[in-house]
PDB file of C-alpha atoms in Angstrom:
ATOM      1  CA  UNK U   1     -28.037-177.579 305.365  1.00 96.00           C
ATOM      2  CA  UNK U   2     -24.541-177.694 303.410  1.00 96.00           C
ATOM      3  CA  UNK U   3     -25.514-177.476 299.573  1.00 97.00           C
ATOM      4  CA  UNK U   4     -22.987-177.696 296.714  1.00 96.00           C
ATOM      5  CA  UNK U   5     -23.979-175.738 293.609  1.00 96.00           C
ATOM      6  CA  UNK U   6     -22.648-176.504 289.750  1.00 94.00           C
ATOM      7  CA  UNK U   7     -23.824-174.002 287.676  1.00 92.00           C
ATOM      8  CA  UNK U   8     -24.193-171.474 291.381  1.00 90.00           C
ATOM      9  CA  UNK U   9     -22.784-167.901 288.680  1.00 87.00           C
ATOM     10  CA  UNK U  10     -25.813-168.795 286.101  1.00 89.00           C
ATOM     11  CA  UNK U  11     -29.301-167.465 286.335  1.00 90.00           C
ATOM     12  CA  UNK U  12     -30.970-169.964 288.430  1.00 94.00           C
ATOM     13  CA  UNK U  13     -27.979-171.413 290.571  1.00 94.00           C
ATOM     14  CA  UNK U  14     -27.687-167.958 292.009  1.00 93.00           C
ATOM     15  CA  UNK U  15     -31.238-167.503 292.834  1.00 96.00           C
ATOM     16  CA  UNK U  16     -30.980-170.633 294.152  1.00 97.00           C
ATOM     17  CA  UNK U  17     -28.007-169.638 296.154  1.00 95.00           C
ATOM     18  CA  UNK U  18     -29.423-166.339 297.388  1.00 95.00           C
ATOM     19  CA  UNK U  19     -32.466-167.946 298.571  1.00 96.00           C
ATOM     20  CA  UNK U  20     -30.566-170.804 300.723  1.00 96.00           C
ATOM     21  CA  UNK U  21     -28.294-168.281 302.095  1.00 95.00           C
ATOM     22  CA  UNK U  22     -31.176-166.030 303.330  1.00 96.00           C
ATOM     23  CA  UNK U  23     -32.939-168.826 305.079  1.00 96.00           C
ATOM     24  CA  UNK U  24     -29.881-169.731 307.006  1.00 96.00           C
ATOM     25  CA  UNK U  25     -28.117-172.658 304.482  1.00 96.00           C
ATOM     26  CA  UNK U  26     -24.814-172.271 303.584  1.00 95.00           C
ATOM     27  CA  UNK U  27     -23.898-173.013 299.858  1.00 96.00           C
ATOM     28  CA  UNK U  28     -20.361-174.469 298.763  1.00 95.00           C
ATOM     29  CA  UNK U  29     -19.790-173.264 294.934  1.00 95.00           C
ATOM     30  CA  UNK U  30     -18.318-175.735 292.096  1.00 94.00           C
ATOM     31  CA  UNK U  31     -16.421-173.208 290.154  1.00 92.00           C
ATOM     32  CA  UNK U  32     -14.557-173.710 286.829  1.00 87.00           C
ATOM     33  CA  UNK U  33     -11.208-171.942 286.617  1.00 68.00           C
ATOM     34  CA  UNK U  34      -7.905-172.381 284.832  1.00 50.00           C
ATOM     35  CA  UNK U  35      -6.156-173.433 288.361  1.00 46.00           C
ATOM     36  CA  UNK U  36      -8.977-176.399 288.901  1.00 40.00           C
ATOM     37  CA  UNK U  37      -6.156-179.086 290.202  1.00 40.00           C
ATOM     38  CA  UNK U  38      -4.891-177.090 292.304  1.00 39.00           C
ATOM     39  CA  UNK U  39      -5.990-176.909 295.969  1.00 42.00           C
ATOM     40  CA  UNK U  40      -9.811-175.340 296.273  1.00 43.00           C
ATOM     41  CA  UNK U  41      -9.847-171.505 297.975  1.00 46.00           C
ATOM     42  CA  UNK U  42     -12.072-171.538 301.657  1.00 51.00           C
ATOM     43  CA  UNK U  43     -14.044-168.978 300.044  1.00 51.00           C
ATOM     44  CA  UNK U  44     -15.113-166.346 297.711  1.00 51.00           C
ATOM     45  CA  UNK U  45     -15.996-162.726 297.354  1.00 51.00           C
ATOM     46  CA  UNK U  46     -19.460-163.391 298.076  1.00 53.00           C
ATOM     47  CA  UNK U  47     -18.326-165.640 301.392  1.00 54.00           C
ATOM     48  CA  UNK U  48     -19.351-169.034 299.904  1.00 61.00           C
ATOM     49  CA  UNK U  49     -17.169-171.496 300.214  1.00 88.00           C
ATOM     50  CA  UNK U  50     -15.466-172.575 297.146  1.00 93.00           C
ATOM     51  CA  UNK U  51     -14.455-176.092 295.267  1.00 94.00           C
ATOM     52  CA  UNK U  52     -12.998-176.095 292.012  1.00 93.00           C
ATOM     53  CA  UNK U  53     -13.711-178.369 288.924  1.00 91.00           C
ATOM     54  CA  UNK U  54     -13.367-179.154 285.148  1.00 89.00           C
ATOM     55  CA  UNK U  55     -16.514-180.762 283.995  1.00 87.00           C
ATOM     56  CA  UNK U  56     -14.323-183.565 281.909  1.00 84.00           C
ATOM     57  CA  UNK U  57     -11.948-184.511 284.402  1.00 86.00           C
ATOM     58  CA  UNK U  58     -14.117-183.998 287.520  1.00 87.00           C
ATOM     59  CA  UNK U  59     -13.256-182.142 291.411  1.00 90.00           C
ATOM     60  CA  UNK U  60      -9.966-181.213 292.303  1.00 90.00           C
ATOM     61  CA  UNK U  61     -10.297-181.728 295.662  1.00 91.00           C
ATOM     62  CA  UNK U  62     -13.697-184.223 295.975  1.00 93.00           C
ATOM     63  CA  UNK U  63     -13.750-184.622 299.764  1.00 93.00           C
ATOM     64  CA  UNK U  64     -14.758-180.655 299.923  1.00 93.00           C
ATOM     65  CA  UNK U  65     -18.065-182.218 299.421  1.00 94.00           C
ATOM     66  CA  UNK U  66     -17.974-184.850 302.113  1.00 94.00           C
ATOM     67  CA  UNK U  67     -20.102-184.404 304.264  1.00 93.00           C
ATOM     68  CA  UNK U  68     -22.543-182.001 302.019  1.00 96.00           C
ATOM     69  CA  UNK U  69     -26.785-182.553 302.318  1.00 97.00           C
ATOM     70  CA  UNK U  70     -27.101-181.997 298.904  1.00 96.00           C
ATOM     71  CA  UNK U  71     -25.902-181.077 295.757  1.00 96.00           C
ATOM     72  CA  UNK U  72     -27.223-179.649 292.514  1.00 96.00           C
ATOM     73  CA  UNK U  73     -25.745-179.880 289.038  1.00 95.00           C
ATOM     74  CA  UNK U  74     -26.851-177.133 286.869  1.00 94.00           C
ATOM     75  CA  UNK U  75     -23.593-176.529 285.332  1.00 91.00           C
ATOM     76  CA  UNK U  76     -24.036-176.807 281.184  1.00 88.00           C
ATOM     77  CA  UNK U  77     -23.322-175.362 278.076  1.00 88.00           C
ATOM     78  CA  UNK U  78     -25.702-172.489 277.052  1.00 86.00           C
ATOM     79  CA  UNK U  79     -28.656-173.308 275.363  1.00 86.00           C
ATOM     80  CA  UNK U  80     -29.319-170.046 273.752  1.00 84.00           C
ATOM     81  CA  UNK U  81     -26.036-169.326 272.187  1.00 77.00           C
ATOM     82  CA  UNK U  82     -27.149-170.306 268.629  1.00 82.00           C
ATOM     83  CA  UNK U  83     -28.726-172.763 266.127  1.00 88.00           C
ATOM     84  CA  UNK U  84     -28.797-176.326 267.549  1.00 91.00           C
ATOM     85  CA  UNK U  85     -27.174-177.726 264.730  1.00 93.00           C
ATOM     86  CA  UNK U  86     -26.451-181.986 265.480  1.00 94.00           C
ATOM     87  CA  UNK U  87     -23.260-181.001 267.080  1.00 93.00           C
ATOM     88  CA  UNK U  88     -24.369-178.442 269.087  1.00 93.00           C
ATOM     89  CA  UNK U  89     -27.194-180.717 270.498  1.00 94.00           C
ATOM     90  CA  UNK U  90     -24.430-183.605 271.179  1.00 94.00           C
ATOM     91  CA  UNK U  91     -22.114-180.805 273.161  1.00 92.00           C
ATOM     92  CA  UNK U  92     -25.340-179.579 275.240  1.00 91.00           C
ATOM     93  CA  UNK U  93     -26.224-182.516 276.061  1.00 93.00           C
ATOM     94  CA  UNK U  94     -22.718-183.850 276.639  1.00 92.00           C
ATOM     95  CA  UNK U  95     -21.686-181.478 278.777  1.00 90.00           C
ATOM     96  CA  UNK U  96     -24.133-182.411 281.257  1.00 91.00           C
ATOM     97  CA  UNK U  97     -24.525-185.878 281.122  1.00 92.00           C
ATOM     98  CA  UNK U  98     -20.522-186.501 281.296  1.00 92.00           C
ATOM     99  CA  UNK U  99     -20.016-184.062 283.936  1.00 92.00           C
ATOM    100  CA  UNK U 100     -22.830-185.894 285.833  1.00 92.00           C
ATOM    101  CA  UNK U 101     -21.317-188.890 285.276  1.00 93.00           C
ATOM    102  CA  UNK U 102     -18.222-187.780 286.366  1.00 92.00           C
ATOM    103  CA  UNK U 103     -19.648-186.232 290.002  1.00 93.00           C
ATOM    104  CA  UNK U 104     -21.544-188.938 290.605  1.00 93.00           C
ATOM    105  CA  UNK U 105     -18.388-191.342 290.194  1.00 93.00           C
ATOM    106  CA  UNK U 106     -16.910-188.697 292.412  1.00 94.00           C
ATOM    107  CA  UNK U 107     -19.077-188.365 295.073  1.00 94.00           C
ATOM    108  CA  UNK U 108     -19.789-192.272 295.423  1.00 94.00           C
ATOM    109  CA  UNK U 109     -16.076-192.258 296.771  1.00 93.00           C
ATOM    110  CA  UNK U 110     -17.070-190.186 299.735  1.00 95.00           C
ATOM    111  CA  UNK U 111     -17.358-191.620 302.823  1.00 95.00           C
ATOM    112  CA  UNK U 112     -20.005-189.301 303.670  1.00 94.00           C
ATOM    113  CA  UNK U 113     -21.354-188.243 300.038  1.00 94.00           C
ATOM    114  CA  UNK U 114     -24.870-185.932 299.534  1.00 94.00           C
ATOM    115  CA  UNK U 115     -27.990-188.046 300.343  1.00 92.00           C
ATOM    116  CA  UNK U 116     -29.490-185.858 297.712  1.00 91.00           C
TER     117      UNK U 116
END
């Protein structure tokens, strides 16, 4: 299986990751970086492939994913970096749900999007 991976640097998207790898999946990582419109690198220093994307405004380059069995969203903010004041449980809970949002609006363009 091809799986794309929000969220593949935290603690459970790169167990996740290991664990596909080792039985023989390969894993394309959604990676957050100051260059995110600009054209995705094939891969990283760890051999995944690579896709780049700002939670608020979405892929840069979507039809990486075409094609994909499955992705999984874990990208967030942190949940243990402090009180959860009401603002901070509107921004958790934000910064999922609109970056969901926004990959799902993404990925329904596809003409091959993830099943799952």
């Amino acid at each position: 299986m091809r799986v794309a991976i929000s969220g593949a640097s935290g603690l459970v998207g790169s167990a996740l990751s290991e664990q596909l790898v080792a039985t023989g999946h390969s894993v394309v990582r959604l990676v957050r970086s100051a260059t995110a419109k600009t054209p995705a690198t094939s891969d990283d220093s760890t051999g995944h492939d690579v896709v780049h994307w700002d939670p608020p405004t979405g892929l840069a380059d979507p039809a990486r994913l075409d094609g994909c069995d499955a992705l999984v969203h874990l990208a967030g903010r942190s949940i243990g970096s402090g009180r959860w004041s009401d603002g901070e449980k509107r921004r958790i809970r934000d910064s999922r749900v609109l970056a969901t949002q926004r990959l799902a609006q993404q990925l329904a363009g596809l003409s091959n999007p993830p099943p799952v």
